[in-house]
Coordinates of C-alpha atoms and ligand atoms in Angstrom, one line a residue:
X1 CA 6.1 -6.3 33.7
X2 CA 3.4 -5.8 36.3
X3 CA 1.1 -3.6 33.6
X4 CA 1.4 -6.3 31.5
X5 CA 0.7 -8.9 34.0
X6 CA -1.9 -6.6 34.8
X7 CA -3.5 -6.0 31.4
X8 CA -3.8 -9.8 31.0
X9 CA -6.1 -10.6 33.4
X10 CA -8.4 -7.8 32.2
X11 CA -9.0 -10.1 29.4
X12 CA -6.4 -9.1 26.4
X13 CA -5.6 -12.9 25.8
X14 CA -3.1 -12.6 23.1
X15 CA -0.8 -12.3 26.3
X16 CA -2.3 -15.3 28.3
X17 CA 0.3 -17.5 28.3
X18 CA 0.8 -15.3 31.9
X19 CA -1.4 -16.6 33.4
X20 CA -3.6 -19.6 33.7
X21 CA -7.1 -18.7 32.2
X22 CA -9.7 -18.2 34.8
X23 CA -7.2 -18.3 37.8
X24 CA -8.9 -14.8 39.2
X25 CA -8.9 -14.3 42.1
X26 CA -6.6 -12.2 44.5
X27 CA -3.9 -13.9 46.8
X28 CA -5.8 -13.0 49.5
X29 CA -8.7 -14.7 48.5
X30 CA -7.0 -17.8 46.3
X31 CA -7.7 -21.6 47.8
X32 CA -5.0 -22.8 45.4
X33 CA -1.8 -20.4 44.2
X34 CA -0.5 -21.7 40.6
X35 CA 3.5 -20.7 39.6
X36 CA 5.9 -22.1 37.0
X37 CA 9.4 -22.8 37.7
X38 CA 11.0 -22.6 33.8
X39 CA 13.8 -24.6 35.0
X40 CA 15.3 -27.4 32.9
X41 CA 19.1 -27.6 33.7
X42 CA 19.8 -30.5 34.7
X43 CA 18.0 -31.9 31.7
X44 CA 20.4 -35.5 30.7
X45 CA 18.5 -35.8 27.0
X46 CA 16.0 -33.5 24.9
X47 CA 15.6 -29.6 27.0
X48 CA 12.1 -27.8 26.7
X49 CA 10.9 -28.4 30.0
X50 CA 11.2 -24.4 30.6
X51 CA 8.7 -23.6 28.1
X52 CA 6.1 -25.6 30.0
X53 CA 5.0 -23.4 32.3
X54 CA 4.1 -21.0 29.2
X55 CA 2.5 -23.7 27.1
X56 CA 0.1 -25.0 29.3
X57 CA -1.2 -21.5 30.6
X58 CA -1.5 -20.8 26.9
X59 CA -3.7 -24.5 26.3
X60 CA -5.3 -23.3 29.5
X61 CA -7.2 -20.9 26.8
X62 CA -8.2 -23.2 24.7
X63 CA -11.2 -24.8 27.4
X64 CA -14.6 -23.3 28.4
X65 CA -14.6 -22.3 32.0
X66 CA -17.4 -24.7 32.6
X67 CA -16.1 -28.3 34.1
X68 CA -19.2 -30.4 33.3
X69 CA -18.3 -32.9 35.7
X70 CA -18.2 -31.2 38.9
X71 CA -20.9 -28.3 37.1
X72 CA -18.3 -25.5 38.5
X73 CA -17.1 -22.6 36.1
X74 CA -13.4 -22.3 37.3
X75 CA -13.7 -18.8 37.5
X76 CA -16.5 -19.7 40.4
X77 CA -13.0 -21.2 42.1
X78 CA -10.8 -19.0 44.2
X79 CA -7.7 -19.4 42.4
X80 CA -5.0 -17.3 41.2
X81 CA -1.6 -17.6 39.5
X82 CA 1.6 -15.8 40.4
X83 CA 3.2 -16.1 37.6
X84 CA 6.7 -18.0 36.4
X85 CA 9.5 -17.8 39.5
X86 CA 12.7 -15.9 37.8
X87 CA 14.9 -19.5 38.0
X88 CA 18.2 -19.6 40.0
X89 CA 20.9 -21.9 37.6
X90 CA 22.2 -24.4 40.0
X91 CA 19.8 -27.0 40.8
X92 CA 19.9 -26.8 45.2
X93 CA 19.6 -23.4 44.6
X94 CA 16.6 -23.9 42.6
X95 CA 15.0 -26.4 44.8
X96 CA 15.7 -23.6 47.5
X97 CA 13.5 -20.8 45.6
X98 CA 10.4 -23.7 45.0
X99 CA 10.9 -24.6 48.7
X100 CA 10.5 -20.8 50.2
X101 CA 7.7 -19.9 47.4
X102 CA 5.4 -23.7 48.2
X103 CA 6.5 -23.2 51.7
X104 CA 5.0 -19.6 52.0
X105 CA 1.9 -20.5 49.9
X106 CA 1.1 -23.8 51.9
X107 CA 2.0 -21.5 55.2
X108 CA -0.9 -19.1 54.9
X109 CA -3.4 -21.8 54.5
X110 CA -3.7 -22.2 50.7
X111 CA -2.6 -25.5 48.1
X112 CA 0.2 -24.9 45.9
X113 CA 0.2 -25.7 42.2
X114 CA 3.2 -26.1 40.5
X115 CA 3.5 -26.2 36.7
X116 CA 7.7 -27.4 36.3
X117 CA 10.2 -27.2 34.9
X118 CA 12.0 -30.3 34.8
X119 CA 10.6 -33.2 37.7
X120 CA 13.8 -31.7 40.4
X121 CA 11.6 -28.9 40.8
X122 CA 9.3 -31.8 43.0
X123 CA 11.7 -31.6 45.1
X124 CA 11.4 -28.5 46.9
X125 CA 7.5 -28.2 47.2
X126 CA 7.9 -32.0 48.8
X127 CA 10.4 -30.3 51.1
X128 CA 8.0 -27.0 52.0
X129 CA 5.0 -29.4 51.8
X130 CA 6.7 -32.7 54.4
X131 CA 3.6 -34.9 53.6
X132 CA 3.3 -38.1 54.8
X133 CA 2.9 -40.0 51.9
X134 CA 4.5 -38.8 48.4
X135 CA 2.5 -40.0 45.2
X136 CA 3.7 -39.9 41.8
X137 CA 2.9 -40.6 37.9
X138 CA 6.4 -40.8 36.3
X139 CA 8.2 -43.5 33.2
X140 CA 10.7 -43.8 35.3
X141 CA 11.7 -44.7 39.0
X142 CA 14.1 -41.6 39.7
X143 CA 15.8 -42.9 42.6
X144 CA 19.4 -42.5 41.1
X145 CA 21.2 -41.5 44.2
X146 CA 23.1 -38.6 41.5
X147 CA 23.1 -38.1 37.6
X148 CA 25.6 -36.0 35.4
X149 CA 27.5 -34.7 38.7
X150 CA 24.2 -34.1 40.6
X151 CA 21.8 -35.1 43.0
X152 CA 19.5 -32.8 42.5
X153 CA 19.3 -34.4 38.7
X154 CA 15.6 -35.5 37.7
X155 CA 16.3 -38.4 37.9
X156 CA 17.3 -38.3 41.5
X157 CA 13.8 -36.3 42.4
X158 CA 12.0 -39.4 44.5
X159 CA 15.3 -40.5 45.8
X160 CA 15.9 -37.6 47.3
X161 CA 12.2 -37.3 48.6
X162 CA 13.1 -40.9 50.5
X163 CA 16.4 -39.2 52.3
X164 CA 13.3 -36.6 53.6
X165 CA 11.4 -38.9 55.3
X166 CA 8.2 -39.2 53.9
X167 CA 6.3 -42.5 55.5
X168 CA 5.3 -43.9 52.0
X169 CA 6.4 -43.3 48.4
X170 CA 3.9 -45.1 45.9
X171 CA 5.1 -44.8 42.1
X172 CA 2.3 -45.3 39.4
X173 CA 3.2 -45.7 35.1
X174 CA 6.7 -46.3 35.8
X175 CA 8.5 -48.8 33.0
X176 CA 12.3 -47.5 33.2
X177 CA 15.5 -47.4 35.4
X178 CA 18.4 -49.1 36.0
X179 CA 18.9 -53.0 38.1
X180 CA 19.7 -50.9 40.9
X181 CA 16.7 -48.3 41.1
X182 CA 14.1 -51.5 40.6
X183 CA 15.6 -52.7 44.0
X184 CA 15.8 -49.9 45.6
X185 CA 11.8 -49.3 44.7
X186 CA 11.4 -52.8 45.7
X187 CA 12.9 -52.1 48.9
X188 CA 11.5 -48.2 50.1
X189 CA 8.3 -47.9 47.9
X190 CA 5.5 -49.2 46.9
X191 CA 5.3 -49.3 42.8
X192 CA 3.0 -49.9 40.0
X193 CA 4.8 -50.0 37.1
X194 CA 2.7 -49.0 33.6
X195 CA 2.0 -53.2 32.8
X196 CA 0.4 -53.1 36.3
X197 CA -1.6 -50.4 35.7
X198 CA -2.4 -51.7 32.1
X199 CA -3.3 -55.3 33.8
X200 CA -5.1 -54.2 36.7
X201 CA -6.8 -51.0 35.6
X202 CA -6.3 -47.9 37.4
X203 CA -9.5 -47.7 38.8
X204 CA -8.4 -50.9 41.5
X205 CA -5.0 -49.8 41.9
X206 CA -6.8 -46.2 42.9
X207 CA -9.1 -48.3 45.2
X208 CA -6.1 -49.4 46.9
X209 CA -4.3 -46.9 47.6
X210 CA -7.4 -44.6 48.6
X211 CA -7.6 -47.5 51.6
X212 CA -4.1 -46.5 52.5
X213 CA -3.9 -42.9 52.6
X214 CA -7.2 -42.7 54.6
X215 CA -6.5 -39.7 57.2
X216 CA -3.0 -38.6 56.0
X217 CA -1.5 -35.6 54.2
X218 CA -0.4 -36.4 50.4
X219 CA 1.4 -34.6 48.1
X220 CA 0.4 -35.3 44.1
X221 CA 3.6 -35.1 41.4
X222 CA 2.9 -35.9 37.7
X223 CA 5.9 -36.2 35.0
X224 CA 4.4 -35.9 32.2
X225 CA 6.6 -38.8 31.0
X226 CA 4.1 -41.4 32.8
X227 CA 2.0 -40.7 29.8
X228 CA 3.0 -42.9 26.8
X229 CA 5.0 -40.9 24.7
X230 CA 2.9 -42.1 21.8
X231 CA 0.1 -39.7 22.6
X232 CA 1.9 -37.3 24.2
X233 CA 5.2 -36.7 22.7
X234 CA 6.2 -33.1 23.8
X235 CA 8.8 -34.6 26.4
X236 CA 12.6 -34.2 27.5
X237 CA 12.8 -38.4 28.0
X238 CA 10.4 -39.9 26.1
X239 CA 9.1 -43.2 26.9
X240 CA 6.5 -45.5 25.3
X241 CA 4.2 -48.3 26.2
X242 CA 3.3 -46.3 29.1
X243 CA -0.3 -44.8 30.7
X244 CA -3.1 -43.4 29.1
X245 CA -4.4 -39.3 29.5
X246 CA -7.4 -41.1 30.8
X247 CA -5.7 -43.0 33.5
X248 CA -4.0 -39.8 34.6
X249 CA -7.3 -38.1 35.2
X250 CA -8.7 -40.7 36.9
X251 CA -5.4 -40.6 39.5
X252 CA -6.1 -36.4 39.7
X253 CA -10.0 -36.7 39.9
X254 CA -9.2 -39.4 43.1
X255 CA -6.6 -38.4 45.0
X256 CA -7.2 -34.4 44.4
X257 CA -9.5 -34.4 47.1
X258 CA -7.1 -35.7 49.6
X259 CA -3.4 -33.9 48.3
X260 CA -2.1 -31.0 50.2
X261 CA 0.0 -29.9 47.2
X262 CA 0.5 -30.5 43.6
X263 CA 2.3 -30.2 40.6
X264 CA 2.7 -31.2 36.9
X265 CA 6.0 -31.3 35.5
X266 CA 8.3 -32.2 32.4
X267 CA 6.1 -31.1 29.3
X268 CA 8.7 -30.0 27.1
X269 CA 6.4 -28.6 24.0
X270 CA 8.4 -29.2 21.0
X271 CA 5.1 -31.3 20.0
X272 CA 1.7 -30.2 18.6
X273 CA 0.9 -29.2 21.6
X274 CA -0.9 -32.6 22.7
X275 CA 1.4 -32.5 26.1
X276 CA 0.4 -29.0 27.1
X277 CA -3.3 -29.7 26.2
X278 CA -3.4 -33.0 28.4
X279 CA -1.5 -31.3 31.6
X280 CA -4.3 -27.8 31.2
X281 CA -7.1 -29.6 31.8
X282 CA -5.4 -32.2 34.6
X283 CA -4.5 -29.0 36.4
X284 CA -7.9 -27.8 35.9
X285 CA -9.1 -31.2 37.0
X286 CA -7.2 -31.1 40.6
X287 CA -8.7 -27.8 41.4
X288 CA -12.2 -28.3 40.6
X289 CA -11.6 -31.8 42.2
X290 CA -10.2 -30.6 45.2
X291 CA -13.0 -27.7 45.4
X292 CA -15.8 -29.5 44.9
X293 CA -14.5 -32.5 48.5
X294 CA -13.4 -29.5 50.2
X295 CA -17.0 -28.1 50.3
Ligands
LIG301 MN1 10.4 -37.8 36.4
LIG302 MN1 10.4 -39.2 34.1

């Protein structure tokens, strides 16, 4: 396995799914450390997010190294890809695994960039980072206290993060949840629904958020289903009338410089590749924008 990994790094792109394109740095040199979590053990509707990391990595080889919006070649940025976690089945154990890995990366002064997997993986990363502000783009509120017998379901992610005592939770793009979840959202979070994004425009919303996060640490999580399922249908829990890929890119371009951790989750790649392709490009945007701002 380690030989294959090394060979793929030497440029045999048929093995490209083993690492993200242009992730050429060693761990020691890397400022950004990517890892995949191929887990969909609590999926409530359509399984498949376990194949997300591989699909996102494959899609990453479609792109030019050059990013014209920052003027950087991606390989100039020190980032590495550790590959995929060998995941536990039990969701609370899986969350603990992610917490350990993300904690080690952050403890080494590097920014974790996680590829899901279903959204449950985010709980572990946020536990490790302990940000002041958690910002998530998601069709769903994910504010259930429990779903299908577990408090670590992908439908409970934002609720578990509230439990951690993060100062502020900001949800962008939501359009699905039961009455109780909307009540919790009203009381405990800042909610910009998908309709609000459409009415006000993502730029105005981001201006408002930027004012609030000055000097505070941020974790940014993208659930792929924030985007309208008619545009990116490779999703376990698809919802129409959502955000656009351009909205998500704008969120990431704007907030990446402030983020100390990032993930892209819930890509279940049984479409024609749209969902993983958007994810791969957005991950590149995160790294390029964060690096540009940090220099
Ligand atoms: Mn979610
Ligand atoms: Mn969702």
